[in-house]
Structures are given as structure tokens and as C-alpha cells.
Short mmCIF file of C-alpha atoms and ligand atoms in Angstrom, two decimals:
data_model
loop_
_atom_site.label_atom_id
_atom_site.label_comp_id
_atom_site.label_asym_id
_atom_site.label_seq_id
_atom_site.Cartn_x
_atom_site.Cartn_y
_atom_site.Cartn_z
CA UNK V 1 -27.73 5.28 -48.83
CA UNK V 2 -24.75 6.20 -46.62
CA UNK V 3 -26.30 4.19 -43.75
CA UNK V 4 -26.45 0.88 -45.55
CA UNK V 5 -22.95 1.36 -46.98
CA UNK V 6 -21.73 1.85 -43.46
CA UNK V 7 -23.43 -1.38 -42.38
CA UNK V 8 -21.81 -3.30 -45.21
CA UNK V 9 -18.44 -1.86 -44.25
CA UNK V 10 -18.99 -2.95 -40.66
CA UNK V 11 -19.93 -6.46 -41.72
CA UNK V 12 -16.83 -6.76 -43.94
CA UNK V 13 -14.71 -5.44 -41.08
CA UNK V 14 -16.24 -7.94 -38.65
CA UNK V 15 -15.69 -10.87 -41.00
CA UNK V 16 -12.05 -9.90 -41.53
CA UNK V 17 -11.59 -9.56 -37.76
CA UNK V 18 -13.15 -12.98 -37.13
CA UNK V 19 -10.93 -14.65 -39.75
CA UNK V 20 -7.87 -13.01 -38.20
CA UNK V 21 -8.91 -14.11 -34.72
CA UNK V 22 -9.41 -17.65 -35.98
CA UNK V 23 -5.84 -17.77 -37.32
CA UNK V 24 -4.36 -16.19 -34.20
CA UNK V 25 -6.36 -18.53 -31.98
CA UNK V 26 -5.46 -21.73 -33.86
CA UNK V 27 -1.75 -20.90 -34.00
CA UNK V 28 -1.33 -21.78 -30.32
CA UNK V 29 -3.17 -24.81 -29.01
CA UNK V 30 -2.47 -24.31 -25.28
CA UNK V 31 -4.26 -21.36 -23.76
CA UNK V 32 -1.85 -18.99 -22.11
CA UNK V 33 -2.06 -18.69 -18.35
CA UNK V 34 0.29 -15.75 -18.20
CA UNK V 35 -0.80 -12.13 -17.83
CA UNK V 36 1.13 -10.59 -20.68
CA UNK V 37 -0.42 -7.14 -20.62
CA UNK V 38 0.54 -6.53 -17.01
CA UNK V 39 4.15 -7.59 -17.34
CA UNK V 40 4.76 -5.83 -20.67
CA UNK V 41 7.38 -3.16 -20.60
CA UNK V 42 5.45 -1.31 -23.31
CA UNK V 43 2.28 0.34 -22.08
CA UNK V 44 -0.95 -1.30 -23.13
CA UNK V 45 -2.17 1.59 -25.29
CA UNK V 46 -5.79 1.64 -26.39
CA UNK V 47 -6.43 0.72 -30.01
CA UNK V 48 -7.11 3.72 -32.27
CA UNK V 49 -10.55 4.05 -33.81
CA UNK V 50 -10.92 2.61 -37.32
CA UNK V 51 -9.62 5.20 -39.82
CA UNK V 52 -12.19 7.53 -41.29
CA UNK V 53 -12.30 7.34 -45.08
CA UNK V 54 -11.24 10.64 -46.65
CA UNK V 55 -14.05 12.90 -47.74
CA UNK V 56 -16.53 11.37 -45.35
CA UNK V 57 -17.74 12.92 -42.12
CA UNK V 58 -16.62 11.22 -38.92
CA UNK V 59 -19.24 8.68 -37.85
CA UNK V 60 -21.14 9.51 -34.67
CA UNK V 61 -20.10 6.96 -32.06
CA UNK V 62 -22.89 4.56 -31.14
CA UNK V 63 -21.92 4.64 -27.47
CA UNK V 64 -21.03 7.38 -25.05
CA UNK V 65 -17.27 7.45 -24.65
CA UNK V 66 -16.00 6.91 -21.11
CA UNK V 67 -13.16 9.40 -21.04
CA UNK V 68 -12.24 8.87 -17.40
CA UNK V 69 -8.60 7.88 -17.12
CA UNK V 70 -8.10 4.38 -15.84
CA UNK V 71 -5.37 3.56 -13.31
CA UNK V 72 -2.21 1.83 -14.53
CA UNK V 73 -2.56 -1.92 -14.98
CA UNK V 74 0.34 -2.60 -12.66
CA UNK V 75 1.31 -0.17 -9.96
CA UNK V 76 5.08 0.42 -10.00
CA UNK V 77 7.28 0.34 -6.93
CA UNK V 78 8.71 -2.16 -4.49
CA UNK V 79 6.76 -5.15 -3.26
CA UNK V 80 6.43 -6.35 0.30
CA UNK V 81 7.42 -9.80 1.54
CA UNK V 82 3.79 -10.91 1.43
CA UNK V 83 1.36 -13.54 0.19
CA UNK V 84 -2.29 -14.37 0.05
CA UNK V 85 -3.17 -17.57 1.89
CA UNK V 86 -6.16 -19.83 1.52
CA UNK V 87 -7.05 -23.02 3.33
CA UNK V 88 -9.33 -25.06 1.09
CA UNK V 89 -10.51 -28.45 -0.08
CA UNK V 90 -10.56 -29.53 -3.71
CA UNK V 91 -14.34 -29.26 -3.60
CA UNK V 92 -14.00 -25.53 -2.79
CA UNK V 93 -12.44 -24.83 -6.20
CA UNK V 94 -15.32 -22.88 -7.78
CA UNK V 95 -16.09 -20.92 -4.64
CA UNK V 96 -12.45 -19.95 -4.19
CA UNK V 97 -12.26 -19.14 -7.90
CA UNK V 98 -14.91 -16.46 -7.38
CA UNK V 99 -13.02 -15.01 -4.41
CA UNK V 100 -9.73 -14.93 -6.29
CA UNK V 101 -11.28 -13.22 -9.29
CA UNK V 102 -12.60 -10.46 -7.03
CA UNK V 103 -9.34 -10.03 -5.16
CA UNK V 104 -7.45 -9.87 -8.46
CA UNK V 105 -9.86 -7.40 -10.09
CA UNK V 106 -10.00 -5.07 -7.11
CA UNK V 107 -6.40 -5.32 -5.90
CA UNK V 108 -3.90 -7.94 -6.90
CA UNK V 109 -3.78 -7.45 -10.67
CA UNK V 110 -2.06 -4.18 -9.75
CA UNK V 111 0.44 -5.83 -7.36
CA UNK V 112 0.83 -9.50 -8.43
CA UNK V 113 1.40 -10.92 -4.96
CA UNK V 114 1.85 -14.69 -4.49
CA UNK V 115 -0.87 -17.00 -3.27
CA UNK V 116 -0.35 -20.00 -1.01
CA UNK V 117 -3.01 -22.73 -0.91
CA UNK V 118 -3.07 -25.17 2.00
CA UNK V 119 -5.03 -28.40 2.35
CA UNK V 120 -5.10 -31.41 4.65
CA UNK V 121 -5.32 -33.53 1.47
CA UNK V 122 -3.43 -33.32 -1.85
CA UNK V 123 -4.71 -30.65 -4.20
CA UNK V 124 -5.84 -32.14 -7.49
CA UNK V 125 -4.78 -30.90 -10.91
CA UNK V 126 -8.04 -29.15 -11.61
CA UNK V 127 -7.74 -27.10 -8.42
CA UNK V 128 -4.20 -26.13 -9.34
CA UNK V 129 -5.04 -25.32 -12.97
CA UNK V 130 -8.03 -23.15 -12.15
CA UNK V 131 -6.41 -21.21 -9.33
CA UNK V 132 -3.10 -20.74 -11.16
CA UNK V 133 -4.93 -19.33 -14.16
CA UNK V 134 -6.67 -16.75 -11.95
CA UNK V 135 -3.82 -15.53 -9.75
CA UNK V 136 -1.50 -12.88 -11.22
CA UNK V 137 1.34 -13.79 -8.85
CA UNK V 138 3.01 -17.14 -8.21
CA UNK V 139 0.82 -19.90 -6.76
CA UNK V 140 2.09 -22.49 -4.28
CA UNK V 141 0.32 -25.58 -3.00
CA UNK V 142 1.03 -27.15 0.37
CA UNK V 143 -0.12 -30.25 2.15
CA UNK V 144 -0.66 -29.93 5.88
CA UNK V 145 1.38 -32.36 7.97
CA UNK V 146 -0.74 -34.89 9.88
CA UNK V 147 0.44 -33.61 13.31
CA UNK V 148 -1.12 -30.25 12.54
CA UNK V 149 -4.49 -31.70 11.58
CA UNK V 150 -5.30 -34.35 14.20
CA UNK V 151 -6.15 -34.80 17.87
CA UNK V 152 -3.25 -34.11 20.24
CA UNK V 153 -2.52 -37.17 22.38
CA UNK V 154 -3.78 -35.49 25.58
CA UNK V 155 -7.31 -35.19 24.21
CA UNK V 156 -9.84 -37.61 25.69
CA UNK V 157 -11.59 -38.98 22.60
CA UNK V 158 -14.70 -40.14 24.47
CA UNK V 159 -15.18 -36.76 26.07
CA UNK V 160 -14.71 -35.02 22.71
CA UNK V 161 -17.23 -37.36 21.05
CA UNK V 162 -19.78 -36.73 23.81
CA UNK V 163 -19.45 -32.99 23.33
CA UNK V 164 -20.08 -33.33 19.60
CA UNK V 165 -23.27 -35.30 20.32
CA UNK V 166 -24.50 -32.66 22.77
CA UNK V 167 -23.72 -29.83 20.40
CA UNK V 168 -25.51 -31.65 17.61
CA UNK V 169 -28.63 -31.92 19.76
CA UNK V 170 -28.40 -28.24 20.60
CA UNK V 171 -28.12 -27.57 16.85
CA UNK V 172 -24.94 -25.55 17.26
CA UNK V 173 -23.52 -24.75 13.86
CA UNK V 174 -20.67 -27.17 13.00
CA UNK V 175 -21.16 -28.46 16.60
CA UNK V 176 -20.76 -32.10 15.58
CA UNK V 177 -18.01 -31.58 13.02
CA UNK V 178 -14.53 -32.99 13.60
CA UNK V 179 -13.03 -31.41 10.46
CA UNK V 180 -14.31 -27.96 11.41
CA UNK V 181 -12.49 -28.30 14.74
CA UNK V 182 -9.25 -29.31 13.02
CA UNK V 183 -9.71 -26.31 10.72
CA UNK V 184 -10.17 -23.89 13.66
CA UNK V 185 -7.16 -25.32 15.47
CA UNK V 186 -5.04 -25.18 12.31
CA UNK V 187 -5.95 -21.55 11.61
CA UNK V 188 -5.32 -20.72 15.26
CA UNK V 189 -1.94 -22.34 15.64
CA UNK V 190 -0.33 -23.69 12.51
CA UNK V 191 -0.93 -22.05 9.13
CA UNK V 192 1.80 -19.46 9.72
CA UNK V 193 4.28 -22.25 10.50
CA UNK V 194 3.69 -24.18 7.28
CA UNK V 195 7.01 -24.41 5.37
CA UNK V 196 5.55 -22.43 2.44
CA UNK V 197 4.55 -19.60 4.80
CA UNK V 198 7.98 -19.32 6.41
CA UNK V 199 9.15 -17.45 3.29
CA UNK V 200 6.87 -14.50 4.03
CA UNK V 201 6.41 -11.77 6.59
CA UNK V 202 2.84 -10.67 5.71
CA UNK V 203 -0.34 -12.55 4.83
CA UNK V 204 -3.83 -11.79 3.62
CA UNK V 205 -6.30 -14.55 4.31
CA UNK V 206 -8.99 -15.28 1.72
CA UNK V 207 -11.85 -17.76 2.04
CA UNK V 208 -14.15 -19.25 -0.59
CA UNK V 209 -17.21 -17.19 -1.65
CA UNK V 210 -16.11 -13.84 -0.27
CA UNK V 211 -16.60 -10.58 -2.13
CA UNK V 212 -14.70 -7.31 -2.43
CA UNK V 213 -16.84 -4.35 -3.45
CA UNK V 214 -14.43 -1.45 -3.94
CA UNK V 215 -11.17 -0.83 -5.78
CA UNK V 216 -8.08 -0.92 -3.59
CA UNK V 217 -5.46 1.23 -5.29
CA UNK V 218 -2.63 1.14 -2.75
CA UNK V 219 -0.51 -1.62 -1.28
CA UNK V 220 -2.29 -2.73 1.89
CA UNK V 221 0.76 -4.73 3.03
CA UNK V 222 2.98 -1.68 2.74
CA UNK V 223 0.35 0.31 4.62
CA UNK V 224 0.56 -2.20 7.47
CA UNK V 225 4.36 -2.02 7.56
CA UNK V 226 4.59 1.78 7.24
CA UNK V 227 2.04 2.29 10.00
CA UNK V 228 3.45 -0.38 12.32
CA UNK V 229 0.29 -2.49 12.18
CA UNK V 230 0.36 -6.21 12.95
CA UNK V 231 -3.26 -7.29 12.64
CA UNK V 232 -6.35 -5.97 10.90
CA UNK V 233 -10.05 -6.53 10.32
CA UNK V 234 -13.08 -5.37 8.35
CA UNK V 235 -15.90 -6.89 10.43
CA UNK V 236 -16.26 -7.56 14.14
CA UNK V 237 -19.07 -9.15 16.11
CA UNK V 238 -20.04 -11.14 19.20
CA UNK V 239 -19.08 -14.81 19.33
CA UNK V 240 -21.66 -17.53 19.84
CA UNK V 241 -21.16 -18.18 23.57
CA UNK V 242 -21.97 -21.92 23.37
CA UNK V 243 -18.80 -22.49 21.35
CA UNK V 244 -16.40 -20.89 23.87
CA UNK V 245 -17.71 -21.32 27.45
CA UNK V 246 -14.22 -21.66 29.01
CA UNK V 247 -12.06 -19.74 26.51
CA UNK V 248 -11.77 -16.74 28.80
CA UNK V 249 -10.87 -18.87 31.82
CA UNK V 250 -8.11 -20.46 29.72
CA UNK V 251 -6.98 -16.98 28.66
CA UNK V 252 -6.80 -15.80 32.26
CA UNK V 253 -4.82 -18.90 33.16
CA UNK V 254 -2.40 -18.01 30.36
CA UNK V 255 -1.99 -14.40 31.48
CA UNK V 256 -1.25 -15.51 35.07
CA UNK V 257 1.46 -17.87 33.82
CA UNK V 258 2.84 -15.48 31.18
CA UNK V 259 2.26 -11.93 32.44
CA UNK V 260 5.27 -10.80 30.37
CA UNK V 261 3.32 -11.43 27.15
CA UNK V 262 0.54 -8.99 27.96
CA UNK V 263 1.36 -5.51 26.68
CA UNK V 264 0.47 -2.33 28.55
CA UNK V 265 -1.47 -0.38 25.98
CA UNK V 266 -3.65 -3.36 25.01
CA UNK V 267 -7.26 -3.61 23.80
CA UNK V 268 -8.79 -5.07 26.96
CA UNK V 269 -11.55 -2.49 26.65
CA UNK V 270 -12.55 -4.06 23.35
CA UNK V 271 -12.65 -7.58 24.84
CA UNK V 272 -14.06 -6.96 28.29
CA UNK V 273 -16.55 -4.59 29.91
CA UNK V 274 -15.26 -5.20 33.45
CA UNK V 275 -11.52 -4.76 33.17
CA UNK V 276 -10.81 -8.38 32.22
CA UNK V 277 -13.04 -10.24 34.67
CA UNK V 278 -15.31 -11.56 31.90
CA UNK V 279 -15.15 -11.71 28.11
CA UNK V 280 -17.78 -9.72 26.23
CA UNK V 281 -17.41 -12.09 23.19
CA UNK V 282 -16.24 -9.31 20.85
CA UNK V 283 -13.92 -10.56 18.15
CA UNK V 284 -12.54 -9.61 14.77
CA UNK V 285 -13.91 -11.85 12.05
CA UNK V 286 -10.91 -13.86 10.90
CA UNK V 287 -12.13 -15.01 7.50
CA UNK V 288 -10.60 -11.69 6.41
CA UNK V 289 -7.20 -10.88 7.88
CA UNK V 290 -4.16 -8.96 6.79
CA UNK V 291 -1.49 -9.57 9.37
CA UNK V 292 2.12 -10.06 10.31
CA UNK V 293 3.31 -13.67 10.27
CA UNK V 294 6.30 -12.97 12.48
CA UNK V 295 3.98 -11.81 15.21
CA UNK V 296 2.04 -15.12 14.99
CA UNK V 297 5.39 -16.92 15.08
CA UNK V 298 6.54 -14.96 18.17
CA UNK V 299 7.02 -16.60 21.58
CA UNK V 300 4.10 -14.64 22.93
CA UNK V 301 1.61 -15.95 20.38
CA UNK V 302 2.99 -19.50 20.37
CA UNK V 303 2.88 -19.67 24.18
CA UNK V 304 -0.73 -18.48 24.05
CA UNK V 305 -1.75 -21.04 21.43
CA UNK V 306 0.10 -23.88 23.18
CA UNK V 307 -1.56 -23.02 26.47
CA UNK V 308 -5.03 -23.00 24.86
CA UNK V 309 -4.30 -26.19 22.96
CA UNK V 310 -3.47 -27.99 26.20
CA UNK V 311 -6.67 -26.73 27.78
CA UNK V 312 -8.45 -28.77 25.07
CA UNK V 313 -11.20 -26.33 24.09
CA UNK V 314 -10.69 -26.80 20.36
CA UNK V 315 -12.18 -30.30 20.90
CA UNK V 316 -14.06 -30.17 24.22
CA UNK V 317 -15.85 -27.04 23.06
CA UNK V 318 -15.62 -25.56 19.56
CA UNK V 319 -13.23 -22.66 19.89
CA UNK V 320 -12.98 -20.68 16.68
CA UNK V 321 -9.80 -19.15 15.33
CA UNK V 322 -11.52 -15.75 15.25
CA UNK V 323 -11.82 -15.30 19.04
CA UNK V 324 -8.40 -16.91 19.51
CA UNK V 325 -6.67 -14.49 17.11
CA UNK V 326 -8.69 -11.58 18.47
CA UNK V 327 -7.91 -12.21 22.12
CA UNK V 328 -4.24 -12.64 21.23
CA UNK V 329 -4.18 -9.40 19.24
CA UNK V 330 -6.19 -7.67 21.94
CA UNK V 331 -3.82 -8.57 24.77
CA UNK V 332 -0.43 -9.05 23.13
CA UNK V 333 -0.41 -6.16 20.65
CA UNK V 334 -0.60 -2.50 21.47
CA UNK V 335 -3.98 -1.16 20.48
CA UNK V 336 -2.53 1.02 17.71
CA UNK V 337 -1.06 -2.12 16.08
CA UNK V 338 -4.57 -3.26 15.13
CA UNK V 339 -6.08 -1.66 12.06
CA UNK V 340 -9.68 -1.36 10.92
CA UNK V 341 -9.72 -1.36 7.10
CA UNK V 342 -12.77 0.83 6.61
CA UNK V 343 -11.82 1.15 2.95
CA UNK V 344 -11.88 -2.59 2.17
CA UNK V 345 -15.49 -3.38 1.30
CA UNK V 346 -15.99 -7.02 2.14
CA UNK V 347 -18.60 -9.74 2.35
CA UNK V 348 -18.55 -13.20 3.89
CA UNK V 349 -21.94 -14.76 4.40
CA UNK V 350 -23.94 -13.31 6.12
CA UNK V 351 -22.24 -9.94 6.85
CA UNK V 352 -21.18 -6.99 4.73
CA UNK V 353 -18.72 -4.25 5.45
CA UNK V 354 -19.57 -1.39 3.06
CA UNK V 355 -17.49 1.77 3.66
CA UNK V 356 -19.43 4.64 5.21
CA UNK V 357 -19.37 7.80 3.07
CA UNK V 358 -20.71 8.15 -0.46
CA UNK V 359 -17.77 10.05 -1.97
CA UNK V 360 -15.37 7.26 -1.06
CA UNK V 361 -17.68 4.67 -2.60
CA UNK V 362 -18.00 6.63 -5.84
CA UNK V 363 -14.28 7.28 -6.10
CA UNK V 364 -13.49 3.59 -5.63
CA UNK V 365 -16.20 2.16 -7.88
CA UNK V 366 -17.89 0.38 -4.98
CA UNK V 367 -20.81 -1.89 -5.75
CA UNK V 368 -22.09 -2.58 -2.21
CA UNK V 369 -25.36 -1.22 -0.89
CA UNK V 370 -24.57 1.02 2.13
CA UNK V 371 -27.81 -0.22 3.72
CA UNK V 372 -26.15 -3.62 4.07
CA UNK V 373 -23.24 -2.24 6.12
CA UNK V 374 -22.99 -4.12 9.41
CA UNK V 375 -20.62 -1.76 11.28
CA UNK V 376 -23.16 0.35 13.15
CA UNK V 377 -25.57 -2.50 13.81
CA UNK V 378 -26.04 -3.51 17.46
CA UNK V 379 -24.39 -6.90 16.88
CA UNK V 380 -21.18 -5.37 15.57
CA UNK V 381 -18.29 -4.54 17.91
CA UNK V 382 -16.80 -1.97 15.55
CA UNK V 383 -18.28 0.99 17.49
CA UNK V 384 -16.36 -0.22 20.54
CA UNK V 385 -13.17 -0.26 18.52
CA UNK V 386 -13.74 3.38 17.54
CA UNK V 387 -14.56 4.37 21.10
CA UNK V 388 -11.57 2.57 22.60
CA UNK V 389 -9.26 4.38 20.17
CA UNK V 390 -11.02 7.74 20.54
CA UNK V 391 -11.61 7.74 16.81
CA UNK V 392 -14.37 9.79 15.24
CA UNK V 393 -16.87 7.60 13.46
CA UNK V 394 -17.10 8.26 9.72
CA UNK V 395 -19.44 11.08 8.70
CA UNK V 396 -22.92 9.74 7.99
CA UNK V 397 -22.68 6.67 10.22
CA UNK V 398 -25.88 7.63 12.12
CA UNK V 399 -27.87 7.12 8.96
CA UNK V 400 -26.64 3.52 8.79
CA UNK V 401 -27.55 2.54 12.35
N1 GTP G 1 -8.57 -28.35 3.45
C1 GTP G 1 -9.62 -28.11 4.20
N2 GTP G 1 -10.08 -26.86 4.31
C2 GTP G 1 -11.17 -26.64 5.08
C3 GTP G 1 -11.86 -27.67 5.76
N3 GTP G 1 -12.90 -27.14 6.42
C4 GTP G 1 -12.87 -25.82 6.17
N4 GTP G 1 -11.83 -25.49 5.35
C5 GTP G 1 -11.45 -24.16 4.88
O1 GTP G 1 -11.31 -23.37 6.04
C6 GTP G 1 -11.87 -22.09 5.87
C7 GTP G 1 -13.03 -21.87 6.84
O2 GTP G 1 -14.04 -22.82 6.60
P1 GTP G 1 -15.55 -22.39 6.33
O3 GTP G 1 -16.31 -23.62 5.98
O4 GTP G 1 -15.56 -21.25 5.37
O5 GTP G 1 -15.98 -21.90 7.77
P2 GTP G 1 -16.82 -20.63 8.19
O6 GTP G 1 -16.32 -19.44 7.46
O7 GTP G 1 -16.86 -20.59 9.66
O8 GTP G 1 -18.28 -20.99 7.74
P3 GTP G 1 -19.04 -20.74 6.34
O9 GTP G 1 -18.10 -20.02 5.40
O10 GTP G 1 -20.22 -19.94 6.72
O11 GTP G 1 -19.34 -22.15 5.89
C8 GTP G 1 -12.29 -22.02 4.40
O12 GTP G 1 -11.22 -21.44 3.68
C9 GTP G 1 -12.50 -23.48 4.03
O13 GTP G 1 -12.24 -23.68 2.66
C10 GTP G 1 -11.34 -29.01 5.62
O14 GTP G 1 -11.87 -29.97 6.18
N5 GTP G 1 -10.24 -29.17 4.83
C1 NAG G 2 10.55 -12.72 4.04
O1 NAG G 2 10.21 -12.92 5.38
C2 NAG G 2 10.63 -14.16 5.93
C3 NAG G 2 10.09 -14.23 7.34
O2 NAG G 2 10.49 -13.12 8.08
C4 NAG G 2 12.16 -14.26 5.86
O3 NAG G 2 12.58 -15.50 6.36
C5 NAG G 2 12.60 -14.10 4.42
O4 NAG G 2 14.00 -14.12 4.34
C6 NAG G 2 12.06 -12.80 3.84
N1 NAG G 2 12.35 -12.75 2.43
C7 NAG G 2 12.87 -11.67 1.85
C8 NAG G 2 13.10 -11.75 0.40
O5 NAG G 2 13.13 -10.66 2.49
C1 NAG G 3 -2.74 -23.10 32.83
O1 NAG G 3 -1.63 -22.77 32.01
C2 NAG G 3 -0.47 -23.53 32.27
C3 NAG G 3 0.64 -22.96 31.41
O2 NAG G 3 0.26 -22.90 30.05
C4 NAG G 3 -0.76 -25.01 31.99
O3 NAG G 3 0.39 -25.79 32.28
C5 NAG G 3 -1.95 -25.47 32.80
O4 NAG G 3 -2.29 -26.80 32.41
C6 NAG G 3 -3.13 -24.55 32.57
N1 NAG G 3 -4.23 -24.92 33.41
C7 NAG G 3 -5.48 -25.02 32.94
C8 NAG G 3 -6.54 -25.37 33.94
O5 NAG G 3 -5.75 -24.89 31.75
MG1 MG G 4 -16.10 -19.25 5.38
#
């Protein structure tokens, strides 16, 4: 029968292929960590179908061919002066591995940007091996200097310890953690000044265990530069008030001392419902950020951070880097310098940003459930951002409220 002959031919073909693979595999003992297909000058052309033996009818394919054209492996063109940046511990290796894989699949395999890893401890070899194998660009590993990850000398240790006890009793998340406070202070005031980061103008922050749900087919860094954006977000929400009782008072103290750093066309309407008297707790969620490092290194931002640092709230309360970055962006950038990346579908526990609009999601192979989108939920501040900028909300948003 023709059928069984075909099976035999397949089996012979498979055996030959396996033997070939064995010889190819055993000829190099060290697995390659490079990404040859993407750097090849010759296009990675699909393999032709096995030749059809003369006189025989072409075999019906067992699967439905997907004849959609796929985008180029690497997108040509110039690259921006940009890097990914991740703060992590060695123990975060498998969670950051998942994040990297998603960022590479959805974006960076097409652009091959660098990735800087920062840690208060030395990264071990496993962390470096795993992350280097996953990143298509160059990876760099930095140790944080002690002065950037410790208590400033003006902090009263007893007072700080008492606060941690109180917050523990109140069951405030990370309320009794010293390392979490160092992390928040570092992300607020130092990561952009690490020697490895001085080589770049743009950064994209990535945390362990985040997800990206849609293809990103353009250079987001170039978008930021071309559109004069300095800071961006995908999710916004209200901060837990117990962690920042005096942050706004410290901000107001800063603006009285440094009125020159507050820009005219700012986003006060996003931060305050009474013209700046009180803070409404709205902030951009900083576990995702694409931003301009030179802005963070500017006198305005550094003066703001230094002023907050002296006020002591990173230790006497539990100020997060998200409200700190957000207030800074809100007051010291013009409102059109802040960008909402509606098209970057993102998840960090427990919130999802899934782009509104089915056609976009289909076109970009999105895998998020639009019902999980947080944007139009009452706890999100993204509606305010639209209203402040007189932007029309995406079609269909009502159905997601
Ligand atoms: N090197 C180092 N990195 C840390 C430390 N604590 C947190 N990080 C990193 O700092 C970032 C923020 O910490 P997370 O634990 O994710 O904080 P979070 O996002 O507020 O909370 P969850 O993600 O919900 O736990 C992540 O990239 C962590 O890997 C630390 O003590 N040392
Ligand atoms: C990238 O940006 C940094 C910071 O602005 C700058 O020092 C560096 O020279 C730039 N590198 C290139 C190649 O332009
Ligand atoms: C107010 O800000 C100034 C300038 O940064 C600082 O010297 C002063 O200690 C601050 N006061 C308070 C109460 O934080
Ligand atoms: Mg996190």
C-alpha cells in the first residue's frame, strides 16, 4: 500500500535526521550562547519541503500551513543609546529568566539591546550564565557600592527600628523589611548613577516574574526620543497611604526651596485633586518604566531625591520608588513628556494592562484576557491621565469598566 510505504519512508528519513543531529551535536561540546540566526548576513530562509519522488502525487500536508508572513528576525536600522536594567538577587534567577524570555520574544530579539544587572551582592556564575544565554544583546553585571545601599548617617536607627515594629504589627506589606527599604531608596536615587548606567541615555526597567502579552514591533526607545518623552508607564494606581504619610509634605518643602525645578505645564492634576494642597496617592507603577537617564541625573531630579532622602521617609516610613518617580515626573516634566504605553501589554502581580481594542490585540498576537485589564477599574489612575491630557479613551473602554 502507498500509505505504509510512505510511513517507512518517513521512519527512514527520521532515523537519518537523528543520526545527523547526533553527529552535529557531538562535534561541539560547549553549547553556543550566541544567536547566530539573528546576526547572520544571509536571511534565515525556511527549509524547502522534502522533494517529491517523481511519478508520485504530492502528499497532502498533515497540518494546515500557516502562510502568514512573519516579521524579520532582526529589525534593521540604527539603535538608540539604551539598555534594559534589572535589580535582582541571585535567588531571583529563575523568575528573572522568565521575564527576560518574554521581553526577548516580544521585543528584544528584534533589537538586541544590552541588559545591565545590578545587585547589592556579587552575582554568582549561574546567574550570569543563565541570563547571558537568554539576552540577545550584551549583558553587564554590577555590584552596588555600599554607600548606595545602607542607612545615611543622619538616620536615627532606633526610630527606624521602632517604625518597622509598628508596621509589622499593622501587617503593612514589607513594613518590617530593611532590604526592601534599601531597594526603594536605591531605585529612587541611585540606579541611574551606577557606573554601568552612565554609558546610556535610555533605560527600560524589568523585574522578576513580569509578563509581556503582545508583540512590540517598533523601537520603543526611539519612540520616546522622537516624541520628546522622558518617562512612561503601563499601569497606574493609588499608593498605600500608610507607607507615605509625610511624602507630600516633604514634596511641598522641596518645591518651596526649589521653585525653579517645577515646570509650568506639569501634571499636578494627576497627583492632586485640590491644586497641590494634598496628594491623591496616584502614581505610575515603576516596576515597568522606559525613561530617560539624563533626566534622572539632572539637577532637578537629584535635588528632589536629596531633599527627600534627608527628610528620612525611606526609613521612617516606607516610601516606594513608584510615588517618588511619579511625583518627580509629575512636577518636573511637562505633561506631554510622560507617555502611556497602551500598546505594551504587561503584568506584574497582581495587575494586568491588556490593550483596549480587539483589532490591536489580534494584530499583535496578544495573549492577555481583556477582562483582566486594570485601566478602567476604579483603583486605576489611568482615566485621570487621559482626562488631564484631553485624550479620548480607546474605543470599547466602557465594556471593560
Ligand atoms: N539585589 C537585590 N535586589 C532586590 C532586593 N529586594 C528587591 N530586589 C529587586 O528589586 C526589585 C523590586 O523588588 P520586588 O520584591 O519585586 O518588590 P515589589 O515589586 O514591590 O513586590 P513583589 O514583586 O510583589 O514582591 C526586583 O527587581 C527585585 O529583584 C535585595 O535585597 N537585593
Ligand atoms: C550614551 O549616553 C551617555 C549618557 O548621556 C553618554 O555619556 C554616552 O557617550 C552615549 N554613548 C553614545 C555611544 O552616544
Ligand atoms: C526642607 O528642604 C530643605 C532643602 O532640601 C532641607 O534643608 C530641610 O531639611 C527640609 N525640611 C524638612 C522638614 O524636611
Ligand atoms: Mg516586583
